[in-house]
PDB file of C-alpha atoms in Angstrom:
ATOM      1  CA  MET A  67       0.041  -0.030   0.021  1.00 54.00           C
ATOM      2  CA  LYS A  68       2.928   2.517   0.875  1.00 51.00           C
ATOM      3  CA  LYS A  69       4.679   1.601  -2.424  1.00 54.00           C
ATOM      4  CA  GLN A  70       1.429   2.363  -4.289  1.00 57.00           C
ATOM      5  CA  ASN A  71       0.930   5.776  -2.817  1.00 51.00           C
ATOM      6  CA  LEU A  72       4.521   6.702  -3.072  1.00 48.00           C
ATOM      7  CA  ILE A  73       4.014   5.663  -6.960  1.00 51.00           C
ATOM      8  CA  ILE A  74       0.621   7.918  -6.909  1.00 48.00           C
ATOM      9  CA  LEU A  75       2.526  10.719  -5.550  1.00 44.00           C
ATOM     10  CA  GLY A  76       5.403  10.331  -8.029  1.00 46.00           C
ATOM     11  CA  PHE A  77       2.816  10.495 -10.534  1.00 47.00           C
ATOM     12  CA  ILE A  78       1.183  13.701  -9.329  1.00 48.00           C
ATOM     13  CA  PHE A  79       4.602  15.461  -8.860  1.00 42.00           C
ATOM     14  CA  CYS A  80       5.892  14.629 -12.402  1.00 48.00           C
ATOM     15  CA  SER A  81       2.788  15.540 -13.673  1.00 51.00           C
ATOM     16  CA  CYS A  82       2.741  19.027 -11.868  1.00 54.00           C
ATOM     17  CA  PHE A  83       6.333  19.733 -12.533  1.00 50.00           C
ATOM     18  CA  ASN A  84       5.466  19.184 -16.526  1.00 68.00           C
ATOM     19  CA  ASN A  85       2.517  21.413 -16.368  1.00 77.00           C
ATOM     20  CA  ASP A  86       4.430  24.075 -14.410  1.00 92.00           C
ATOM     21  CA  LYS A  87       7.362  23.777 -17.047  1.00 95.00           C
ATOM     22  CA  GLU A  88       5.077  23.688 -19.867  1.00 95.00           C
ATOM     23  CA  ALA A  89       3.410  27.123 -18.620  1.00 95.00           C
ATOM     24  CA  THR A  90       6.924  28.572 -18.087  1.00 94.00           C
ATOM     25  CA  LEU A  91       8.202  27.775 -21.725  1.00 96.00           C
ATOM     26  CA  ARG A  92       4.622  29.203 -23.221  1.00 95.00           C
ATOM     27  CA  GLN A  93       5.193  32.291 -21.318  1.00 96.00           C
ATOM     28  CA  LYS A  94       8.655  32.617 -22.391  1.00 97.00           C
ATOM     29  CA  ILE A  95       7.690  32.395 -26.023  1.00 97.00           C
ATOM     30  CA  ASP A  96       4.773  34.686 -25.646  1.00 96.00           C
ATOM     31  CA  LYS A  97       7.155  37.392 -23.798  1.00 97.00           C
ATOM     32  CA  TYR A  98       9.820  36.751 -26.710  1.00 97.00           C
ATOM     33  CA  PHE A  99       7.747  37.568 -29.614  1.00 97.00           C
ATOM     34  CA  LEU A 100       6.046  40.413 -28.150  1.00 97.00           C
ATOM     35  CA  ALA A 101       9.244  41.888 -27.382  1.00 97.00           C
ATOM     36  CA  TRP A 102      10.307  41.003 -31.050  1.00 96.00           C
ATOM     37  CA  ASN A 103       7.345  42.703 -32.509  1.00 97.00           C
ATOM     38  CA  ASN A 104       7.898  45.651 -30.326  1.00 96.00           C
ATOM     39  CA  GLN A 105      11.379  45.700 -31.687  1.00 95.00           C
ATOM     40  CA  ALA A 106      12.696  45.660 -28.075  1.00 97.00           C
ATOM     41  CA  PHE A 107      15.868  43.908 -28.486  1.00 96.00           C
ATOM     42  CA  THR A 108      17.375  44.864 -25.043  1.00 96.00           C
ATOM     43  CA  HIS A 109      14.450  43.966 -23.075  1.00 97.00           C
ATOM     44  CA  PHE A 110      14.856  41.022 -20.828  1.00 97.00           C
ATOM     45  CA  ASP A 111      12.086  39.139 -22.369  1.00 97.00           C
ATOM     46  CA  PHE A 112      13.937  39.120 -25.827  1.00 97.00           C
ATOM     47  CA  SER A 113      17.764  39.015 -24.723  1.00 96.00           C
ATOM     48  CA  SER A 114      17.008  36.100 -22.199  1.00 96.00           C
ATOM     49  CA  PHE A 115      15.113  33.823 -24.420  1.00 97.00           C
ATOM     50  CA  LYS A 116      18.173  32.458 -26.270  1.00 97.00           C
ATOM     51  CA  ASN A 117      21.643  32.034 -25.068  1.00 96.00           C
ATOM     52  CA  ASP A 118      24.171  34.390 -25.775  1.00 95.00           C
ATOM     53  CA  THR A 119      25.701  31.963 -28.129  1.00 96.00           C
ATOM     54  CA  SER A 120      23.164  29.423 -29.888  1.00 97.00           C
ATOM     55  CA  TYR A 121      23.048  27.852 -33.108  1.00 98.00           C
ATOM     56  CA  THR A 122      20.643  27.389 -35.820  1.00 98.00           C
ATOM     57  CA  TRP A 123      19.719  24.954 -38.573  1.00 98.00           C
ATOM     58  CA  HIS A 124      17.541  25.569 -41.704  1.00 97.00           C
ATOM     59  CA  GLY A 125      15.752  22.482 -43.431  1.00 95.00           C
ATOM     60  CA  LYS A 126      17.316  19.743 -41.045  1.00 94.00           C
ATOM     61  CA  LYS A 127      19.232  19.501 -37.984  1.00 95.00           C
ATOM     62  CA  GLU A 128      22.628  18.261 -39.473  1.00 94.00           C
ATOM     63  CA  GLY A 129      26.076  19.041 -38.524  1.00 95.00           C
ATOM     64  CA  LYS A 130      27.025  21.729 -36.172  1.00 92.00           C
ATOM     65  CA  GLY A 131      24.598  24.676 -37.368  1.00 96.00           C
ATOM     66  CA  ILE A 132      25.001  28.211 -37.743  1.00 97.00           C
ATOM     67  CA  GLN A 133      26.497  29.918 -34.667  1.00 96.00           C
ATOM     68  CA  SER A 134      24.633  32.992 -33.551  1.00 94.00           C
ATOM     69  CA  ILE A 135      26.118  35.528 -31.187  1.00 94.00           C
ATOM     70  CA  PHE A 136      23.523  37.482 -29.364  1.00 95.00           C
ATOM     71  CA  ASN A 137      23.615  41.358 -30.569  1.00 95.00           C
ATOM     72  CA  PRO A 138      20.776  43.647 -29.947  1.00 94.00           C
ATOM     73  CA  ASN A 139      22.001  45.903 -32.517  1.00 95.00           C
ATOM     74  CA  SER A 140      22.773  43.580 -35.530  1.00 95.00           C
ATOM     75  CA  GLY A 141      22.119  44.478 -39.214  1.00 95.00           C
ATOM     76  CA  TRP A 142      18.947  42.190 -39.229  1.00 94.00           C
ATOM     77  CA  LYS A 143      17.428  43.901 -35.964  1.00 96.00           C
ATOM     78  CA  GLN A 144      18.042  47.311 -37.675  1.00 97.00           C
ATOM     79  CA  TRP A 145      16.210  46.286 -40.715  1.00 96.00           C
ATOM     80  CA  ASP A 146      13.188  44.883 -38.562  1.00 94.00           C
ATOM     81  CA  LYS A 147      13.051  48.214 -36.798  1.00 96.00           C
ATOM     82  CA  ALA A 148      12.858  49.923 -40.006  1.00 97.00           C
ATOM     83  CA  TRP A 149      10.343  47.899 -41.832  1.00 97.00           C
ATOM     84  CA  ASN A 150       8.187  47.205 -38.811  1.00 97.00           C
ATOM     85  CA  GLY A 151       8.870  43.395 -38.639  1.00 96.00           C
ATOM     86  CA  TYR A 152       6.182  40.947 -37.358  1.00 97.00           C
ATOM     87  CA  TYR A 153       6.418  37.577 -36.372  1.00 97.00           C
ATOM     88  CA  THR A 154       3.705  35.193 -35.108  1.00 97.00           C
ATOM     89  CA  TYR A 155       4.468  31.654 -33.388  1.00 97.00           C
ATOM     90  CA  ASN A 156       1.511  29.329 -32.809  1.00 96.00           C
ATOM     91  CA  ILE A 157       2.725  26.504 -30.445  1.00 96.00           C
ATOM     92  CA  ILE A 158       1.966  22.811 -31.873  1.00 94.00           C
ATOM     93  CA  LYS A 159       3.675  20.713 -29.410  1.00 96.00           C
ATOM     94  CA  ILE A 160       5.688  21.052 -26.242  1.00 97.00           C
ATOM     95  CA  ASP A 161       7.790  17.799 -25.381  1.00 97.00           C
ATOM     96  CA  ILE A 162       9.121  18.242 -21.759  1.00 96.00           C
ATOM     97  CA  ASP A 163      11.232  15.033 -21.771  1.00 94.00           C
ATOM     98  CA  SER A 164      13.490  16.546 -24.578  1.00 96.00           C
ATOM     99  CA  MET A 165      12.679  20.520 -23.565  1.00 96.00           C
ATOM    100  CA  LYS A 166      11.372  20.842 -27.231  1.00 97.00           C
ATOM    101  CA  VAL A 167       8.855  23.149 -28.367  1.00 98.00           C
ATOM    102  CA  ILE A 168       7.349  23.210 -31.818  1.00 98.00           C
ATOM    103  CA  GLY A 169       5.286  26.013 -33.764  1.00 98.00           C
ATOM    104  CA  GLU A 170       4.445  27.269 -36.862  1.00 98.00           C
ATOM    105  CA  PHE A 171       5.692  30.703 -37.448  1.00 98.00           C
ATOM    106  CA  ASN A 172       5.241  33.371 -40.047  1.00 98.00           C
ATOM    107  CA  GLU A 173       7.296  36.883 -40.451  1.00 97.00           C
ATOM    108  CA  THR A 174       6.571  39.675 -42.575  1.00 97.00           C
ATOM    109  CA  THR A 175       7.665  42.902 -42.972  1.00 97.00           C
ATOM    110  CA  ASP A 176       6.590  46.394 -44.362  1.00 97.00           C
ATOM    111  CA  PHE A 177       9.504  45.688 -46.809  1.00 97.00           C
ATOM    112  CA  LEU A 178       7.824  42.351 -48.204  1.00 96.00           C
ATOM    113  CA  LYS A 179       4.511  44.110 -48.411  1.00 96.00           C
ATOM    114  CA  ILE A 180       5.853  46.661 -50.773  1.00 96.00           C
ATOM    115  CA  ILE A 181       7.647  44.184 -52.892  1.00 95.00           C
ATOM    116  CA  GLY A 182       4.637  42.279 -53.512  1.00 94.00           C
ATOM    117  CA  MET A 183       4.527  39.483 -50.675  1.00 96.00           C
ATOM    118  CA  PRO A 184       2.426  40.545 -48.120  1.00 96.00           C
ATOM    119  CA  GLU A 185       2.386  36.744 -47.011  1.00 96.00           C
ATOM    120  CA  GLY A 186       5.839  36.872 -45.831  1.00 97.00           C
ATOM    121  CA  TYR A 187       7.584  33.554 -45.162  1.00 97.00           C
ATOM    122  CA  SER A 188       6.354  30.808 -42.895  1.00 98.00           C
ATOM    123  CA  ALA A 189       8.202  27.716 -41.554  1.00 98.00           C
ATOM    124  CA  LYS A 190       7.901  25.032 -38.617  1.00 98.00           C
ATOM    125  CA  VAL A 191      10.214  26.155 -36.005  1.00 98.00           C
ATOM    126  CA  THR A 192      11.567  23.662 -33.208  1.00 98.00           C
ATOM    127  CA  PHE A 193      13.259  25.553 -30.050  1.00 98.00           C
ATOM    128  CA  TRP A 194      15.313  23.240 -28.029  1.00 98.00           C
ATOM    129  CA  PHE A 195      15.421  24.681 -24.129  1.00 97.00           C
ATOM    130  CA  ASP A 196      18.724  24.055 -21.576  1.00 96.00           C
ATOM    131  CA  ASP A 197      18.159  23.235 -18.256  1.00 94.00           C
ATOM    132  CA  ASN A 198      18.072  27.277 -17.573  1.00 95.00           C
ATOM    133  CA  ASP A 199      15.075  27.479 -19.860  1.00 96.00           C
ATOM    134  CA  ARG A 200      17.113  29.680 -22.389  1.00 97.00           C
ATOM    135  CA  VAL A 201      17.284  28.285 -26.261  1.00 98.00           C
ATOM    136  CA  ASN A 202      20.469  26.813 -27.215  1.00 97.00           C
ATOM    137  CA  ASN A 203      19.241  25.595 -30.435  1.00 98.00           C
ATOM    138  CA  THR A 204      16.584  26.460 -33.244  1.00 98.00           C
ATOM    139  CA  LEU A 205      15.550  24.767 -36.389  1.00 98.00           C
ATOM    140  CA  TYR A 206      13.475  26.347 -39.353  1.00 98.00           C
ATOM    141  CA  ALA A 207      11.744  24.016 -41.643  1.00 97.00           C
ATOM    142  CA  TRP A 208      10.710  26.494 -44.127  1.00 97.00           C
ATOM    143  CA  ASN A 209       7.559  26.025 -46.137  1.00 97.00           C
ATOM    144  CA  VAL A 210       7.889  24.939 -49.486  1.00 95.00           C
ATOM    145  CA  THR A 211       5.027  27.089 -50.730  1.00 95.00           C
ATOM    146  CA  ASN A 212       7.066  30.223 -49.363  1.00 97.00           C
ATOM    147  CA  ARG A 213       7.928  32.341 -52.677  1.00 95.00           C
ATOM    148  CA  LYS A 214      11.391  33.385 -53.482  1.00 92.00           C
ATOM    149  CA  MET A 215      12.212  36.686 -52.677  1.00 91.00           C
ATOM    150  CA  LYS A 216      14.997  36.862 -55.519  1.00 89.00           C
ATOM    151  CA  GLU A 217      12.157  36.261 -58.152  1.00 92.00           C
ATOM    152  CA  VAL A 218       9.792  38.597 -56.681  1.00 94.00           C
ATOM    153  CA  ILE A 219      11.882  41.264 -56.359  1.00 94.00           C
ATOM    154  CA  GLU A 220      14.010  40.877 -59.873  1.00 93.00           C
ATOM    155  CA  PRO A 221      11.836  43.249 -61.797  1.00 94.00           C
ATOM    156  CA  ILE A 222      12.526  46.134 -59.134  1.00 95.00           C
ATOM    157  CA  VAL A 223      16.108  45.380 -59.575  1.00 94.00           C
ATOM    158  CA  GLU A 224      16.335  45.547 -63.057  1.00 95.00           C
ATOM    159  CA  TRP A 225      14.608  48.682 -63.185  1.00 96.00           C
ATOM    160  CA  ALA A 226      16.913  50.255 -60.536  1.00 96.00           C
ATOM    161  CA  LYS A 227      20.030  48.885 -62.709  1.00 95.00           C
ATOM    162  CA  VAL A 228      18.688  51.394 -65.471  1.00 96.00           C
ATOM    163  CA  ASN A 229      17.145  54.180 -63.398  1.00 96.00           C
ATOM    164  CA  ASP A 230      19.142  54.011 -60.149  1.00 96.00           C
ATOM    165  CA  PHE A 231      22.160  52.150 -60.997  1.00 95.00           C
ATOM    166  CA  ILE A 232      24.393  53.394 -58.029  1.00 95.00           C
ATOM    167  CA  ARG A 233      21.789  53.143 -55.257  1.00 95.00           C
ATOM    168  CA  ILE A 234      21.036  49.518 -56.172  1.00 95.00           C
ATOM    169  CA  ASN A 235      24.513  48.614 -56.406  1.00 92.00           C
ATOM    170  CA  LYS A 236      25.419  49.847 -53.277  1.00 92.00           C
ATOM    171  CA  ILE A 237      22.323  48.041 -51.388  1.00 93.00           C
ATOM    172  CA  TYR A 238      22.027  45.013 -53.379  1.00 91.00           C
ATOM    173  CA  LEU A 239      25.532  43.367 -53.642  1.00 81.00           C
ATOM    174  CA  ASN A 240      25.948  39.831 -55.118  1.00 71.00           C
ATOM    175  CA  ASP A 241      22.245  39.460 -55.474  1.00 66.00           C
ATOM    176  CA  GLY A 242      21.859  39.693 -51.434  1.00 80.00           C
ATOM    177  CA  PHE A 243      20.672  42.319 -48.824  1.00 82.00           C
ATOM    178  CA  ILE A 244      23.096  44.226 -46.792  1.00 87.00           C
ATOM    179  CA  PRO A 245      20.673  44.812 -43.807  1.00 92.00           C
ATOM    180  CA  ASN A 246      20.963  47.813 -41.675  1.00 95.00           C
ATOM    181  CA  THR A 247      19.263  51.167 -40.924  1.00 96.00           C
ATOM    182  CA  GLU A 248      20.653  53.217 -43.604  1.00 96.00           C
ATOM    183  CA  ASN A 249      20.318  50.785 -46.561  1.00 96.00           C
ATOM    184  CA  ALA A 250      16.793  50.471 -45.136  1.00 97.00           C
ATOM    185  CA  LYS A 251      16.546  54.274 -46.068  1.00 97.00           C
ATOM    186  CA  GLU A 252      18.047  53.717 -49.481  1.00 97.00           C
ATOM    187  CA  TRP A 253      15.592  50.889 -50.093  1.00 97.00           C
ATOM    188  CA  LYS A 254      12.509  53.080 -49.114  1.00 97.00           C
ATOM    189  CA  ILE A 255      13.812  56.105 -51.491  1.00 97.00           C
ATOM    190  CA  LEU A 256      14.157  53.222 -54.482  1.00 97.00           C
ATOM    191  CA  LEU A 257      10.858  51.563 -53.820  1.00 97.00           C
ATOM    192  CA  ALA A 258       9.138  55.037 -53.786  1.00 96.00           C
ATOM    193  CA  GLU A 259      10.542  55.952 -57.185  1.00 96.00           C
ATOM    194  CA  TYR A 260       9.867  52.412 -58.648  1.00 96.00           C
ATOM    195  CA  ASN A 261       6.151  52.740 -57.611  1.00 93.00           C
ATOM    196  CA  LYS A 262       6.036  56.302 -58.729  1.00 93.00           C
ATOM    197  CA  THR A 263       7.241  55.111 -62.281  1.00 91.00           C
ATOM    198  CA  ILE A 264       4.820  51.854 -62.371  1.00 82.00           C
ATOM    199  CA  LEU A 265       1.837  54.140 -61.524  1.00 71.00           C
ATOM    200  CA  SER A 266       2.733  56.648 -63.965  1.00 70.00           C
ATOM    201  CA  SER A 267       3.294  53.920 -66.681  1.00 69.00           C
ATOM    202  CA  LYS A 268      -0.265  52.249 -65.718  1.00 61.00           C
ATOM    203  CA  LYS A 269      -1.773  56.135 -65.926  1.00 59.00           C
ATOM    204  CA  ARG A 270      -0.399  56.272 -69.504  1.00 60.00           C
ATOM    205  CA  ILE A 271      -1.765  52.981 -70.551  1.00 63.00           C
ATOM    206  CA  GLU A 272      -5.252  53.918 -69.384  1.00 59.00           C
ATOM    207  CA  ASN A 273      -5.275  57.076 -70.853  1.00 60.00           C
ATOM    208  CA  ASN A 274      -4.446  55.642 -74.509  1.00 59.00           C
TER     209      ASN A 274
END
């Protein structure tokens, strides 16, 4: 009888522990994305979510992963601020035994909306937490239906090579972005001119 009672107590303890841990992880994730969407990159809720050094994989969790060192003023965070980055994460599963959380992730920015990708990017994202409830590993499994930005933005880049050659070669080197505050400003100027030109062309066609 005593042994049976101990088993029951142990089960209750484990159940309570798992429920508390699950609640803790949910809360940390909610606060992290709230801080991210407010571009509060120095706030504790954001800075304490991941280890100062963590690792990221894309597609499959193979090899050592990409090392990421926390920097609240990194180029991509500057880009987020400039373009009002918005991120959502809907939890699908929490596995306390492996300290793993799986969820559906979506990101979009004003930049993506302007170039014609208002849906942004979506992925199934897995976070692994350490004993201190901080993320040390992250896996992004990008949705195969995501459109490729390079293809969407190609008409804009080709237009800019003719009409704003110096600017596009400064902000889109080697077919890639150089994300920071200054380049975000340059992109805003370029996209405003591009959209103005496209609008004028449409009006001329309508009038003819």
